[in-house]
């Protein structure tokens, strides 16, 4: 069976500076998404749905919350060989350095992988949003006789300048690779795609950062200490030297690389028919099983929004927003195009009574929040106005960051009553 031949390796990424301040005290895969999940739940769920149950997650920055999430979420039967192991960068007698790139992370962890029997290594990113049956990917890899397979996504010329672009032959073998070609250069890099992709103008094959490696070839490639990155070194150097297959994927996929892409991916979930389907009976997204009550909503007009478990909402209006677990929104507040991550716990009545006049966790009364991300455990006082948009310049203060017009309220901060940012 395919699942017994595959070992999944999920790359947690580096410092995640482009997602700051969401990565100030958590790793990229641990960033909350869709109100109740973590980014790492996406590749892990894709693996589980594909019956690939032996997984490693590699990380080195702020890994405590990620480690806790995985430990508390993914528990397999003791009678199976399934596992998820989190490997943080570690000093050994042979290597005392941090991970220097994606390939170096795999290289430094190889001694853990080789303790297991596998024919194929499935290497994934921990910060992407998509749903894929990896069995089709592995089967295509096996049928083609390739030694490496790269999942590719047909993109338009405008989109292609942000990706590594592949050129393929009539057998879908990759013959050339270019990293982020300019607008003129990319026009020479079209490949054969389906008629539907042609009709969409998506003629260029972008690397998705999803790879299948034959075990022996991976061992051989990892023996070269001078190659630190898959996308910049391993893949380009392998083309023409080894058979490298392009596996074209035509579903929804987005790379959560910065605040804008993260914001758009979350708000995209509020579409009437979202590109990423959370309501799929077969392709479930797994996460920590919290014992939360249903959300309680009173007097609120809600349009095109996603409301997670355990919320207490008295807002006047919520429009095109994602409201995370245990969120509290007081009377008369308006929430538009906002991702509110929610809270890690409730404040008890005893705690509230002990400090009368304190600003409570959540959004107070009479607020207007728009084009914003509220990180976990924020306290927004009453009559606060926060309206993001392109008119705001990028900046950082003690309580918020503005990135591309999106206002990100930092985790656990307090915004005083009457505060205005617009």
mmCIF file of C-alpha atoms in Angstrom:
data_model
loop_
_atom_site.group_PDB
_atom_site.id
_atom_site.type_symbol
_atom_site.label_atom_id
_atom_site.label_comp_id
_atom_site.label_asym_id
_atom_site.label_seq_id
_atom_site.Cartn_x
_atom_site.Cartn_y
_atom_site.Cartn_z
ATOM 1 C CA UNK A 1 0.000 0.000 0.000
ATOM 2 C CA UNK A 2 1.191 3.515 -0.794
ATOM 3 C CA UNK A 3 0.722 4.788 2.748
ATOM 4 C CA UNK A 4 3.263 2.265 4.068
ATOM 5 C CA UNK A 5 5.890 3.463 1.593
ATOM 6 C CA UNK A 6 5.659 7.183 2.352
ATOM 7 C CA UNK A 7 7.174 9.335 5.073
ATOM 8 C CA UNK A 8 5.847 12.901 5.247
ATOM 9 C CA UNK A 9 8.194 15.735 6.231
ATOM 10 C CA UNK A 10 6.523 19.077 6.956
ATOM 11 C CA UNK A 11 8.773 22.134 6.948
ATOM 12 C CA UNK A 12 7.848 24.635 9.610
ATOM 13 C CA UNK A 13 9.679 27.509 7.955
ATOM 14 C CA UNK A 14 12.042 30.054 9.390
ATOM 15 C CA UNK A 15 11.442 33.087 11.557
ATOM 16 C CA UNK A 16 8.323 34.074 9.633
ATOM 17 C CA UNK A 17 9.226 37.761 9.598
ATOM 18 C CA UNK A 18 6.729 38.564 6.821
ATOM 19 C CA UNK A 19 3.900 37.340 9.068
ATOM 20 C CA UNK A 20 5.047 39.457 12.012
ATOM 21 C CA UNK A 21 3.544 40.283 14.540
ATOM 22 C CA UNK A 22 1.526 37.031 14.283
ATOM 23 C CA UNK A 23 4.850 35.177 14.563
ATOM 24 C CA UNK A 24 6.243 37.269 17.434
ATOM 25 C CA UNK A 25 5.854 34.406 19.908
ATOM 26 C CA UNK A 26 4.703 31.478 17.768
ATOM 27 C CA UNK A 27 6.089 29.645 14.734
ATOM 28 C CA UNK A 28 4.410 30.050 11.326
ATOM 29 C CA UNK A 29 2.686 26.638 11.420
ATOM 30 C CA UNK A 30 1.166 27.552 14.805
ATOM 31 C CA UNK A 31 -0.578 30.723 13.543
ATOM 32 C CA UNK A 32 -4.380 30.406 14.018
ATOM 33 C CA UNK A 33 -6.433 30.251 10.829
ATOM 34 C CA UNK A 34 -10.178 30.101 10.058
ATOM 35 C CA UNK A 35 -11.135 30.878 13.653
ATOM 36 C CA UNK A 36 -10.343 27.480 15.178
ATOM 37 C CA UNK A 37 -7.441 25.802 13.349
ATOM 38 C CA UNK A 38 -3.671 26.241 13.093
ATOM 39 C CA UNK A 39 -1.799 26.434 9.790
ATOM 40 C CA UNK A 40 -0.035 23.143 10.517
ATOM 41 C CA UNK A 41 -3.443 21.411 10.632
ATOM 42 C CA UNK A 42 -3.719 21.840 6.848
ATOM 43 C CA UNK A 43 -0.779 19.639 5.693
ATOM 44 C CA UNK A 44 -1.330 17.215 8.589
ATOM 45 C CA UNK A 45 -5.010 16.816 7.652
ATOM 46 C CA UNK A 46 -4.126 16.334 3.976
ATOM 47 C CA UNK A 47 -1.760 13.548 5.012
ATOM 48 C CA UNK A 48 -4.295 11.879 7.297
ATOM 49 C CA UNK A 49 -7.008 12.120 4.626
ATOM 50 C CA UNK A 50 -4.546 10.454 2.232
ATOM 51 C CA UNK A 51 -3.855 7.661 4.792
ATOM 52 C CA UNK A 52 -0.267 8.866 5.201
ATOM 53 C CA UNK A 53 0.135 8.564 8.957
ATOM 54 C CA UNK A 54 3.869 8.834 9.567
ATOM 55 C CA UNK A 55 4.766 12.507 9.772
ATOM 56 C CA UNK A 56 7.591 14.719 10.978
ATOM 57 C CA UNK A 57 7.232 18.475 11.540
ATOM 58 C CA UNK A 58 10.506 20.436 11.396
ATOM 59 C CA UNK A 59 10.778 23.820 13.094
ATOM 60 C CA UNK A 60 13.226 25.960 15.019
ATOM 61 C CA UNK A 61 11.583 29.284 15.969
ATOM 62 C CA UNK A 62 9.070 29.692 18.807
ATOM 63 C CA UNK A 63 8.122 26.018 18.679
ATOM 64 C CA UNK A 64 6.594 25.679 22.181
ATOM 65 C CA UNK A 65 2.974 26.444 21.214
ATOM 66 C CA UNK A 66 3.249 24.297 18.080
ATOM 67 C CA UNK A 67 4.621 21.401 20.089
ATOM 68 C CA UNK A 68 1.784 21.752 22.600
ATOM 69 C CA UNK A 69 -0.850 21.900 19.860
ATOM 70 C CA UNK A 70 0.423 18.770 18.119
ATOM 71 C CA UNK A 71 0.789 16.861 21.391
ATOM 72 C CA UNK A 72 -2.758 17.743 22.484
ATOM 73 C CA UNK A 73 -4.365 17.163 19.088
ATOM 74 C CA UNK A 74 -2.902 14.197 17.236
ATOM 75 C CA UNK A 75 -3.042 10.928 19.134
ATOM 76 C CA UNK A 76 -2.980 7.645 17.227
ATOM 77 C CA UNK A 77 -3.741 4.123 18.334
ATOM 78 C CA UNK A 78 -0.904 2.304 20.106
ATOM 79 C CA UNK A 79 -1.672 -0.648 17.805
ATOM 80 C CA UNK A 80 -0.697 1.289 14.659
ATOM 81 C CA UNK A 81 2.626 2.637 13.403
ATOM 82 C CA UNK A 82 1.152 6.129 12.936
ATOM 83 C CA UNK A 83 2.887 9.115 14.543
ATOM 84 C CA UNK A 84 3.559 12.834 14.291
ATOM 85 C CA UNK A 85 6.959 13.848 15.640
ATOM 86 C CA UNK A 86 8.020 17.456 16.012
ATOM 87 C CA UNK A 87 11.735 18.010 15.407
ATOM 88 C CA UNK A 88 13.207 21.341 16.465
ATOM 89 C CA UNK A 89 16.724 22.304 15.367
ATOM 90 C CA UNK A 90 19.160 20.597 17.703
ATOM 91 C CA UNK A 91 22.878 20.681 18.267
ATOM 92 C CA UNK A 92 24.673 17.391 17.690
ATOM 93 C CA UNK A 93 28.300 16.296 17.783
ATOM 94 C CA UNK A 94 28.446 16.689 13.991
ATOM 95 C CA UNK A 95 26.442 19.901 13.631
ATOM 96 C CA UNK A 96 26.057 22.827 16.004
ATOM 97 C CA UNK A 97 24.187 25.185 13.632
ATOM 98 C CA UNK A 98 20.573 26.251 13.195
ATOM 99 C CA UNK A 99 18.761 25.133 10.057
ATOM 100 C CA UNK A 100 20.205 27.144 7.158
ATOM 101 C CA UNK A 101 17.325 26.456 4.766
ATOM 102 C CA UNK A 102 14.702 23.886 3.804
ATOM 103 C CA UNK A 103 17.177 21.300 2.524
ATOM 104 C CA UNK A 104 19.517 21.837 5.470
ATOM 105 C CA UNK A 105 16.596 21.230 7.845
ATOM 106 C CA UNK A 106 15.985 17.865 6.168
ATOM 107 C CA UNK A 107 19.719 17.094 6.118
ATOM 108 C CA UNK A 108 20.138 17.748 9.842
ATOM 109 C CA UNK A 109 17.113 15.553 10.599
ATOM 110 C CA UNK A 110 17.957 12.654 8.273
ATOM 111 C CA UNK A 111 19.157 10.409 11.085
ATOM 112 C CA UNK A 112 15.611 10.501 12.506
ATOM 113 C CA UNK A 113 13.984 9.703 9.151
ATOM 114 C CA UNK A 114 16.311 6.795 8.418
ATOM 115 C CA UNK A 115 15.125 5.026 11.550
ATOM 116 C CA UNK A 116 11.990 4.244 9.532
ATOM 117 C CA UNK A 117 11.363 2.161 6.425
ATOM 118 C CA UNK A 118 10.075 4.203 3.484
ATOM 119 C CA UNK A 119 10.446 4.356 -0.294
ATOM 120 C CA UNK A 120 9.311 7.941 -0.828
ATOM 121 C CA UNK A 121 9.723 11.151 1.147
ATOM 122 C CA UNK A 122 6.804 13.577 0.776
ATOM 123 C CA UNK A 123 8.111 17.047 1.620
ATOM 124 C CA UNK A 124 5.505 19.698 2.409
ATOM 125 C CA UNK A 125 5.315 23.291 3.571
ATOM 126 C CA UNK A 126 3.684 24.157 6.877
ATOM 127 C CA UNK A 127 2.242 27.495 5.733
ATOM 128 C CA UNK A 128 -0.014 26.775 2.768
ATOM 129 C CA UNK A 129 -3.783 26.459 2.407
ATOM 130 C CA UNK A 130 -5.022 23.719 0.061
ATOM 131 C CA UNK A 131 -6.643 20.283 -0.094
ATOM 132 C CA UNK A 132 -4.869 17.545 -2.020
ATOM 133 C CA UNK A 133 -5.096 13.764 -2.189
ATOM 134 C CA UNK A 134 -1.430 12.826 -1.976
ATOM 135 C CA UNK A 135 -2.204 9.307 -3.220
ATOM 136 C CA UNK A 136 -2.705 10.686 -6.736
ATOM 137 C CA UNK A 137 0.596 12.534 -6.470
ATOM 138 C CA UNK A 138 2.502 9.434 -5.295
ATOM 139 C CA UNK A 139 0.837 7.179 -7.882
ATOM 140 C CA UNK A 140 1.773 9.535 -10.693
ATOM 141 C CA UNK A 141 5.335 9.655 -9.376
ATOM 142 C CA UNK A 142 5.554 5.842 -9.363
ATOM 143 C CA UNK A 143 4.007 5.424 -12.832
ATOM 144 C CA UNK A 144 6.332 7.957 -14.446
ATOM 145 C CA UNK A 145 9.579 6.462 -13.193
ATOM 146 C CA UNK A 146 10.635 9.889 -11.936
ATOM 147 C CA UNK A 147 13.090 10.234 -9.073
ATOM 148 C CA UNK A 148 11.645 13.586 -8.003
ATOM 149 C CA UNK A 149 8.123 14.924 -8.469
ATOM 150 C CA UNK A 150 7.157 18.556 -7.960
ATOM 151 C CA UNK A 151 3.536 19.615 -7.542
ATOM 152 C CA UNK A 152 2.937 22.565 -9.857
ATOM 153 C CA UNK A 153 0.091 25.027 -10.144
ATOM 154 C CA UNK A 154 -0.847 26.676 -13.457
ATOM 155 C CA UNK A 155 -0.753 30.457 -12.927
ATOM 156 C CA UNK A 156 -1.153 33.590 -15.036
ATOM 157 C CA UNK A 157 1.795 35.619 -16.291
ATOM 158 C CA UNK A 158 1.151 38.276 -13.650
ATOM 159 C CA UNK A 159 1.138 35.742 -10.831
ATOM 160 C CA UNK A 160 4.121 33.827 -12.181
ATOM 161 C CA UNK A 161 6.645 36.571 -11.430
ATOM 162 C CA UNK A 162 6.333 35.662 -7.725
ATOM 163 C CA UNK A 163 7.167 31.959 -8.128
ATOM 164 C CA UNK A 164 9.718 29.511 -9.382
ATOM 165 C CA UNK A 165 8.458 28.579 -12.874
ATOM 166 C CA UNK A 166 8.911 25.182 -14.531
ATOM 167 C CA UNK A 167 9.010 24.262 -18.218
ATOM 168 C CA UNK A 168 7.960 20.738 -19.173
ATOM 169 C CA UNK A 169 8.168 18.394 -22.152
ATOM 170 C CA UNK A 170 5.384 16.281 -23.696
ATOM 171 C CA UNK A 171 5.723 13.713 -20.872
ATOM 172 C CA UNK A 172 5.412 16.377 -18.165
ATOM 173 C CA UNK A 173 9.064 15.995 -17.251
ATOM 174 C CA UNK A 174 10.609 19.265 -16.120
ATOM 175 C CA UNK A 175 13.314 20.454 -18.479
ATOM 176 C CA UNK A 176 13.988 23.960 -17.188
ATOM 177 C CA UNK A 177 13.492 26.102 -14.098
ATOM 178 C CA UNK A 178 13.641 29.844 -13.479
ATOM 179 C CA UNK A 179 13.211 31.662 -10.151
ATOM 180 C CA UNK A 180 10.771 34.617 -10.250
ATOM 181 C CA UNK A 181 11.117 35.656 -13.906
ATOM 182 C CA UNK A 182 10.280 39.247 -14.826
ATOM 183 C CA UNK A 183 7.152 40.221 -16.764
ATOM 184 C CA UNK A 184 8.896 39.989 -20.129
ATOM 185 C CA UNK A 185 10.869 36.813 -19.457
ATOM 186 C CA UNK A 186 7.930 34.763 -18.193
ATOM 187 C CA UNK A 187 6.173 34.917 -21.584
ATOM 188 C CA UNK A 188 8.744 32.404 -22.882
ATOM 189 C CA UNK A 189 7.979 29.908 -20.099
ATOM 190 C CA UNK A 190 4.525 28.594 -20.978
ATOM 191 C CA UNK A 191 3.906 24.846 -20.726
ATOM 192 C CA UNK A 192 1.180 22.466 -21.857
ATOM 193 C CA UNK A 193 -1.823 22.740 -19.530
ATOM 194 C CA UNK A 194 -5.462 21.633 -19.656
ATOM 195 C CA UNK A 195 -7.978 23.432 -21.854
ATOM 196 C CA UNK A 196 -9.663 24.841 -18.754
ATOM 197 C CA UNK A 197 -6.381 26.327 -17.517
ATOM 198 C CA UNK A 198 -5.766 27.771 -20.989
ATOM 199 C CA UNK A 199 -9.165 29.450 -20.914
ATOM 200 C CA UNK A 200 -8.188 31.029 -17.603
ATOM 201 C CA UNK A 201 -4.882 32.269 -19.013
ATOM 202 C CA UNK A 202 -2.986 30.073 -16.569
ATOM 203 C CA UNK A 203 -0.207 28.853 -18.856
ATOM 204 C CA UNK A 204 2.796 28.857 -16.517
ATOM 205 C CA UNK A 205 3.677 26.134 -14.024
ATOM 206 C CA UNK A 206 4.583 27.457 -10.585
ATOM 207 C CA UNK A 207 6.265 25.280 -7.996
ATOM 208 C CA UNK A 208 3.995 24.686 -4.998
ATOM 209 C CA UNK A 209 6.849 23.687 -2.703
ATOM 210 C CA UNK A 210 5.458 20.132 -2.514
ATOM 211 C CA UNK A 211 7.982 17.446 -3.433
ATOM 212 C CA UNK A 212 8.262 13.659 -3.654
ATOM 213 C CA UNK A 213 11.779 12.224 -3.453
ATOM 214 C CA UNK A 214 12.900 8.669 -3.974
ATOM 215 C CA UNK A 215 14.534 7.616 -0.704
ATOM 216 C CA UNK A 216 17.976 6.741 -2.084
ATOM 217 C CA UNK A 217 18.176 9.934 -4.124
ATOM 218 C CA UNK A 218 17.231 12.042 -1.109
ATOM 219 C CA UNK A 219 20.014 10.408 0.911
ATOM 220 C CA UNK A 220 22.466 11.092 -1.916
ATOM 221 C CA UNK A 221 21.417 14.738 -2.284
ATOM 222 C CA UNK A 222 21.572 15.359 1.446
ATOM 223 C CA UNK A 223 25.223 14.261 1.489
ATOM 224 C CA UNK A 224 26.192 17.568 -0.137
ATOM 225 C CA UNK A 225 26.593 20.115 2.696
ATOM 226 C CA UNK A 226 26.773 23.017 0.242
ATOM 227 C CA UNK A 227 23.091 22.892 -0.736
ATOM 228 C CA UNK A 228 20.772 24.444 1.831
ATOM 229 C CA UNK A 229 17.493 25.056 0.004
ATOM 230 C CA UNK A 230 15.193 22.895 -2.127
ATOM 231 C CA UNK A 231 13.712 25.647 -4.279
ATOM 232 C CA UNK A 232 16.918 27.576 -4.918
ATOM 233 C CA UNK A 233 19.491 24.759 -5.135
ATOM 234 C CA UNK A 234 18.333 21.130 -4.919
ATOM 235 C CA UNK A 235 15.568 21.358 -7.531
ATOM 236 C CA UNK A 236 17.403 23.503 -10.142
ATOM 237 C CA UNK A 237 20.521 21.328 -9.851
ATOM 238 C CA UNK A 238 18.495 18.122 -10.245
ATOM 239 C CA UNK A 239 16.760 19.154 -13.489
ATOM 240 C CA UNK A 240 18.583 17.605 -16.429
ATOM 241 C CA UNK A 241 20.493 15.313 -14.090
ATOM 242 C CA UNK A 242 17.555 13.257 -12.742
ATOM 243 C CA UNK A 243 14.032 12.581 -14.014
ATOM 244 C CA UNK A 244 11.901 15.309 -12.428
ATOM 245 C CA UNK A 245 8.147 15.126 -12.978
ATOM 246 C CA UNK A 246 5.636 17.971 -12.883
ATOM 247 C CA UNK A 247 2.371 16.955 -11.202
ATOM 248 C CA UNK A 248 -0.168 19.563 -12.250
ATOM 249 C CA UNK A 249 -2.670 20.526 -9.565
ATOM 250 C CA UNK A 250 -5.725 22.552 -10.571
ATOM 251 C CA UNK A 251 -7.409 23.014 -7.192
ATOM 252 C CA UNK A 252 -7.264 25.899 -4.746
ATOM 253 C CA UNK A 253 -3.842 26.655 -3.277
ATOM 254 C CA UNK A 254 -2.376 29.715 -1.618
ATOM 255 C CA UNK A 255 0.913 30.373 0.088
ATOM 256 C CA UNK A 256 0.477 32.115 3.459
ATOM 257 C CA UNK A 257 3.618 34.174 3.039
ATOM 258 C CA UNK A 258 2.673 37.591 4.383
ATOM 259 C CA UNK A 259 -0.033 39.505 6.230
ATOM 260 C CA UNK A 260 -1.989 40.298 3.051
ATOM 261 C CA UNK A 261 -2.127 36.683 1.825
ATOM 262 C CA UNK A 262 -3.040 35.507 5.344
ATOM 263 C CA UNK A 263 -5.811 38.108 5.601
ATOM 264 C CA UNK A 264 -7.212 37.344 2.133
ATOM 265 C CA UNK A 265 -7.136 33.574 2.739
ATOM 266 C CA UNK A 266 -9.172 33.927 5.932
ATOM 267 C CA UNK A 267 -11.718 36.355 4.519
ATOM 268 C CA UNK A 268 -12.033 34.122 1.444
ATOM 269 C CA UNK A 269 -13.639 31.542 3.731
ATOM 270 C CA UNK A 270 -16.661 33.837 4.061
ATOM 271 C CA UNK A 271 -17.539 33.609 0.343
ATOM 272 C CA UNK A 272 -20.865 31.975 -0.492
ATOM 273 C CA UNK A 273 -18.967 29.158 -2.196
ATOM 274 C CA UNK A 274 -15.420 29.451 -0.816
ATOM 275 C CA UNK A 275 -12.483 28.147 -2.830
ATOM 276 C CA UNK A 276 -11.242 26.312 0.263
ATOM 277 C CA UNK A 277 -14.008 24.001 1.473
ATOM 278 C CA UNK A 278 -14.239 23.556 5.249
ATOM 279 C CA UNK A 279 -17.522 21.671 4.843
ATOM 280 C CA UNK A 280 -16.239 18.526 3.129
ATOM 281 C CA UNK A 281 -17.350 15.157 4.521
ATOM 282 C CA UNK A 282 -14.284 13.348 3.189
ATOM 283 C CA UNK A 283 -11.518 15.935 3.377
ATOM 284 C CA UNK A 284 -11.872 17.044 6.961
ATOM 285 C CA UNK A 285 -9.561 19.531 8.628
ATOM 286 C CA UNK A 286 -8.470 18.162 11.989
ATOM 287 C CA UNK A 287 -7.547 20.274 14.983
ATOM 288 C CA UNK A 288 -7.595 20.309 18.775
ATOM 289 C CA UNK A 289 -10.934 18.951 20.032
ATOM 290 C CA UNK A 290 -12.084 21.673 22.431
ATOM 291 C CA UNK A 291 -15.126 21.127 24.650
ATOM 292 C CA UNK A 292 -16.698 24.495 23.939
ATOM 293 C CA UNK A 293 -20.354 25.538 24.128
ATOM 294 C CA UNK A 294 -22.179 26.741 21.014
ATOM 295 C CA UNK A 295 -21.885 30.417 20.159
ATOM 296 C CA UNK A 296 -24.497 32.734 21.685
ATOM 297 C CA UNK A 297 -25.593 35.610 19.446
ATOM 298 C CA UNK A 298 -28.108 38.315 20.348
ATOM 299 C CA UNK A 299 -29.377 41.226 18.254
ATOM 300 C CA UNK A 300 -26.644 40.981 15.606
ATOM 301 C CA UNK A 301 -26.985 41.321 11.829
ATOM 302 C CA UNK A 302 -24.489 38.829 10.402
ATOM 303 C CA UNK A 303 -23.617 38.763 6.694
ATOM 304 C CA UNK A 304 -21.124 36.453 4.924
ATOM 305 C CA UNK A 305 -19.200 35.566 8.067
ATOM 306 C CA UNK A 306 -17.741 32.558 9.858
ATOM 307 C CA UNK A 307 -18.385 32.270 13.608
ATOM 308 C CA UNK A 308 -16.379 29.708 15.598
ATOM 309 C CA UNK A 309 -17.386 27.867 18.784
ATOM 310 C CA UNK A 310 -17.941 29.379 22.194
ATOM 311 C CA UNK A 311 -18.524 33.026 21.217
ATOM 312 C CA UNK A 312 -20.704 35.552 23.080
ATOM 313 C CA UNK A 313 -21.813 38.182 20.589
ATOM 314 C CA UNK A 314 -24.057 41.231 21.070
ATOM 315 C CA UNK A 315 -22.609 43.243 18.160
ATOM 316 C CA UNK A 316 -24.776 45.426 15.972
ATOM 317 C CA UNK A 317 -23.306 44.118 12.701
ATOM 318 C CA UNK A 318 -20.735 41.587 11.559
ATOM 319 C CA UNK A 319 -19.948 41.576 7.855
ATOM 320 C CA UNK A 320 -17.477 39.448 5.849
ATOM 321 C CA UNK A 321 -15.479 38.523 8.940
ATOM 322 C CA UNK A 322 -14.056 35.471 10.678
ATOM 323 C CA UNK A 323 -14.743 35.378 14.415
ATOM 324 C CA UNK A 324 -12.542 32.934 16.336
ATOM 325 C CA UNK A 325 -13.165 30.743 19.366
ATOM 326 C CA UNK A 326 -14.374 32.307 22.636
ATOM 327 C CA UNK A 327 -14.714 35.759 21.063
ATOM 328 C CA UNK A 328 -16.715 38.364 22.972
ATOM 329 C CA UNK A 329 -18.211 41.375 21.179
ATOM 330 C CA UNK A 330 -20.338 43.901 23.065
ATOM 331 C CA UNK A 331 -23.505 45.729 22.062
ATOM 332 C CA UNK A 332 -23.534 48.188 19.179
ATOM 333 C CA UNK A 333 -20.161 47.254 17.717
ATOM 334 C CA UNK A 334 -19.568 46.870 13.975
ATOM 335 C CA UNK A 335 -17.059 44.345 12.645
ATOM 336 C CA UNK A 336 -16.319 44.461 8.890
ATOM 337 C CA UNK A 337 -13.655 42.564 6.911
ATOM 338 C CA UNK A 338 -11.880 41.502 10.074
ATOM 339 C CA UNK A 339 -10.287 38.344 11.377
ATOM 340 C CA UNK A 340 -10.776 38.178 15.145
ATOM 341 C CA UNK A 341 -8.774 35.216 16.455
ATOM 342 C CA UNK A 342 -10.620 35.001 19.765
ATOM 343 C CA UNK A 343 -9.384 34.030 23.204
ATOM 344 C CA UNK A 344 -7.529 31.166 24.869
ATOM 345 C CA UNK A 345 -9.880 31.173 27.874
ATOM 346 C CA UNK A 346 -12.938 32.874 29.342
ATOM 347 C CA UNK A 347 -12.853 35.491 32.054
ATOM 348 C CA UNK A 348 -14.896 34.252 34.990
ATOM 349 C CA UNK A 349 -17.567 36.368 36.667
ATOM 350 C CA UNK A 350 -15.400 36.352 39.787
ATOM 351 C CA UNK A 351 -12.431 37.769 37.847
ATOM 352 C CA UNK A 352 -14.588 40.473 36.267
ATOM 353 C CA UNK A 353 -16.152 41.458 39.612
ATOM 354 C CA UNK A 354 -12.743 41.638 41.289
ATOM 355 C CA UNK A 355 -11.609 44.465 38.995
ATOM 356 C CA UNK A 356 -14.599 46.638 38.102
ATOM 357 C CA UNK A 357 -13.876 49.074 35.297
ATOM 358 C CA UNK A 358 -11.200 46.874 33.692
ATOM 359 C CA UNK A 359 -11.321 46.465 29.917
ATOM 360 C CA UNK A 360 -12.557 42.954 29.264
ATOM 361 C CA UNK A 361 -11.157 40.469 26.761
ATOM 362 C CA UNK A 362 -12.757 40.951 23.353
ATOM 363 C CA UNK A 363 -14.344 43.988 21.699
ATOM 364 C CA UNK A 364 -16.197 46.532 23.838
ATOM 365 C CA UNK A 365 -19.420 48.395 23.107
ATOM 366 C CA UNK A 366 -19.854 50.910 20.287
ATOM 367 C CA UNK A 367 -16.686 49.981 18.381
ATOM 368 C CA UNK A 368 -16.077 50.040 14.626
ATOM 369 C CA UNK A 369 -13.392 47.575 13.455
ATOM 370 C CA UNK A 370 -12.654 47.212 9.733
ATOM 371 C CA UNK A 371 -9.807 45.755 7.636
ATOM 372 C CA UNK A 372 -8.070 44.400 10.701
ATOM 373 C CA UNK A 373 -6.676 41.299 12.362
ATOM 374 C CA UNK A 374 -7.146 41.007 16.122
ATOM 375 C CA UNK A 375 -4.671 38.494 17.521
ATOM 376 C CA UNK A 376 -5.542 36.259 20.480
ATOM 377 C CA UNK A 377 -6.590 37.671 23.872
ATOM 378 C CA UNK A 378 -6.891 41.327 22.832
ATOM 379 C CA UNK A 379 -8.853 43.767 24.975
ATOM 380 C CA UNK A 380 -10.550 46.485 22.937
ATOM 381 C CA UNK A 381 -12.193 49.222 25.019
ATOM 382 C CA UNK A 382 -15.552 50.792 24.210
ATOM 383 C CA UNK A 383 -16.063 53.288 21.376
ATOM 384 C CA UNK A 384 -12.829 52.328 19.611
ATOM 385 C CA UNK A 385 -12.526 53.008 15.873
ATOM 386 C CA UNK A 386 -9.985 51.042 13.822
ATOM 387 C CA UNK A 387 -10.375 51.291 10.057
ATOM 388 C CA UNK A 388 -7.530 49.924 7.952
ATOM 389 C CA UNK A 389 -6.954 50.667 4.295
ATOM 390 C CA UNK A 390 -4.379 51.772 1.721
ATOM 391 C CA UNK A 391 -4.429 55.273 3.178
ATOM 392 C CA UNK A 392 -2.471 54.020 6.201
ATOM 393 C CA UNK A 393 1.313 53.819 5.983
ATOM 394 C CA UNK A 394 3.182 50.741 7.182
ATOM 395 C CA UNK A 395 4.348 51.195 10.761
ATOM 396 C CA UNK A 396 4.659 49.518 14.164
ATOM 397 C CA UNK A 397 3.751 50.650 17.672
ATOM 398 C CA UNK A 398 3.633 48.836 21.002
ATOM 399 C CA UNK A 399 0.069 47.705 20.346
ATOM 400 C CA UNK A 400 -0.365 47.321 16.582
ATOM 401 C CA UNK A 401 1.317 46.876 13.217
ATOM 402 C CA UNK A 402 0.055 48.247 9.906
ATOM 403 C CA UNK A 403 1.038 46.108 6.922
ATOM 404 C CA UNK A 404 -0.324 46.804 3.446
ATOM 405 C CA UNK A 405 -3.256 48.725 4.886
ATOM 406 C CA UNK A 406 -4.230 45.936 7.290
ATOM 407 C CA UNK A 407 -4.162 46.830 10.987
ATOM 408 C CA UNK A 408 -2.870 43.933 13.108
ATOM 409 C CA UNK A 409 -3.588 44.304 16.833
ATOM 410 C CA UNK A 410 -0.874 42.421 18.700
ATOM 411 C CA UNK A 411 -1.580 39.423 20.893
ATOM 412 C CA UNK A 412 -2.778 40.189 24.397
ATOM 413 C CA UNK A 413 -2.644 44.000 24.149
ATOM 414 C CA UNK A 414 -5.180 46.475 25.543
ATOM 415 C CA UNK A 415 -6.598 49.282 23.381
ATOM 416 C CA UNK A 416 -8.062 52.065 25.567
ATOM 417 C CA UNK A 417 -11.625 53.359 25.194
ATOM 418 C CA UNK A 418 -12.114 56.005 22.543
ATOM 419 C CA UNK A 419 -8.956 55.080 20.594
ATOM 420 C CA UNK A 420 -9.139 56.085 16.919
ATOM 421 C CA UNK A 421 -7.038 54.820 14.002
ATOM 422 C CA UNK A 422 -8.411 55.507 10.538
#
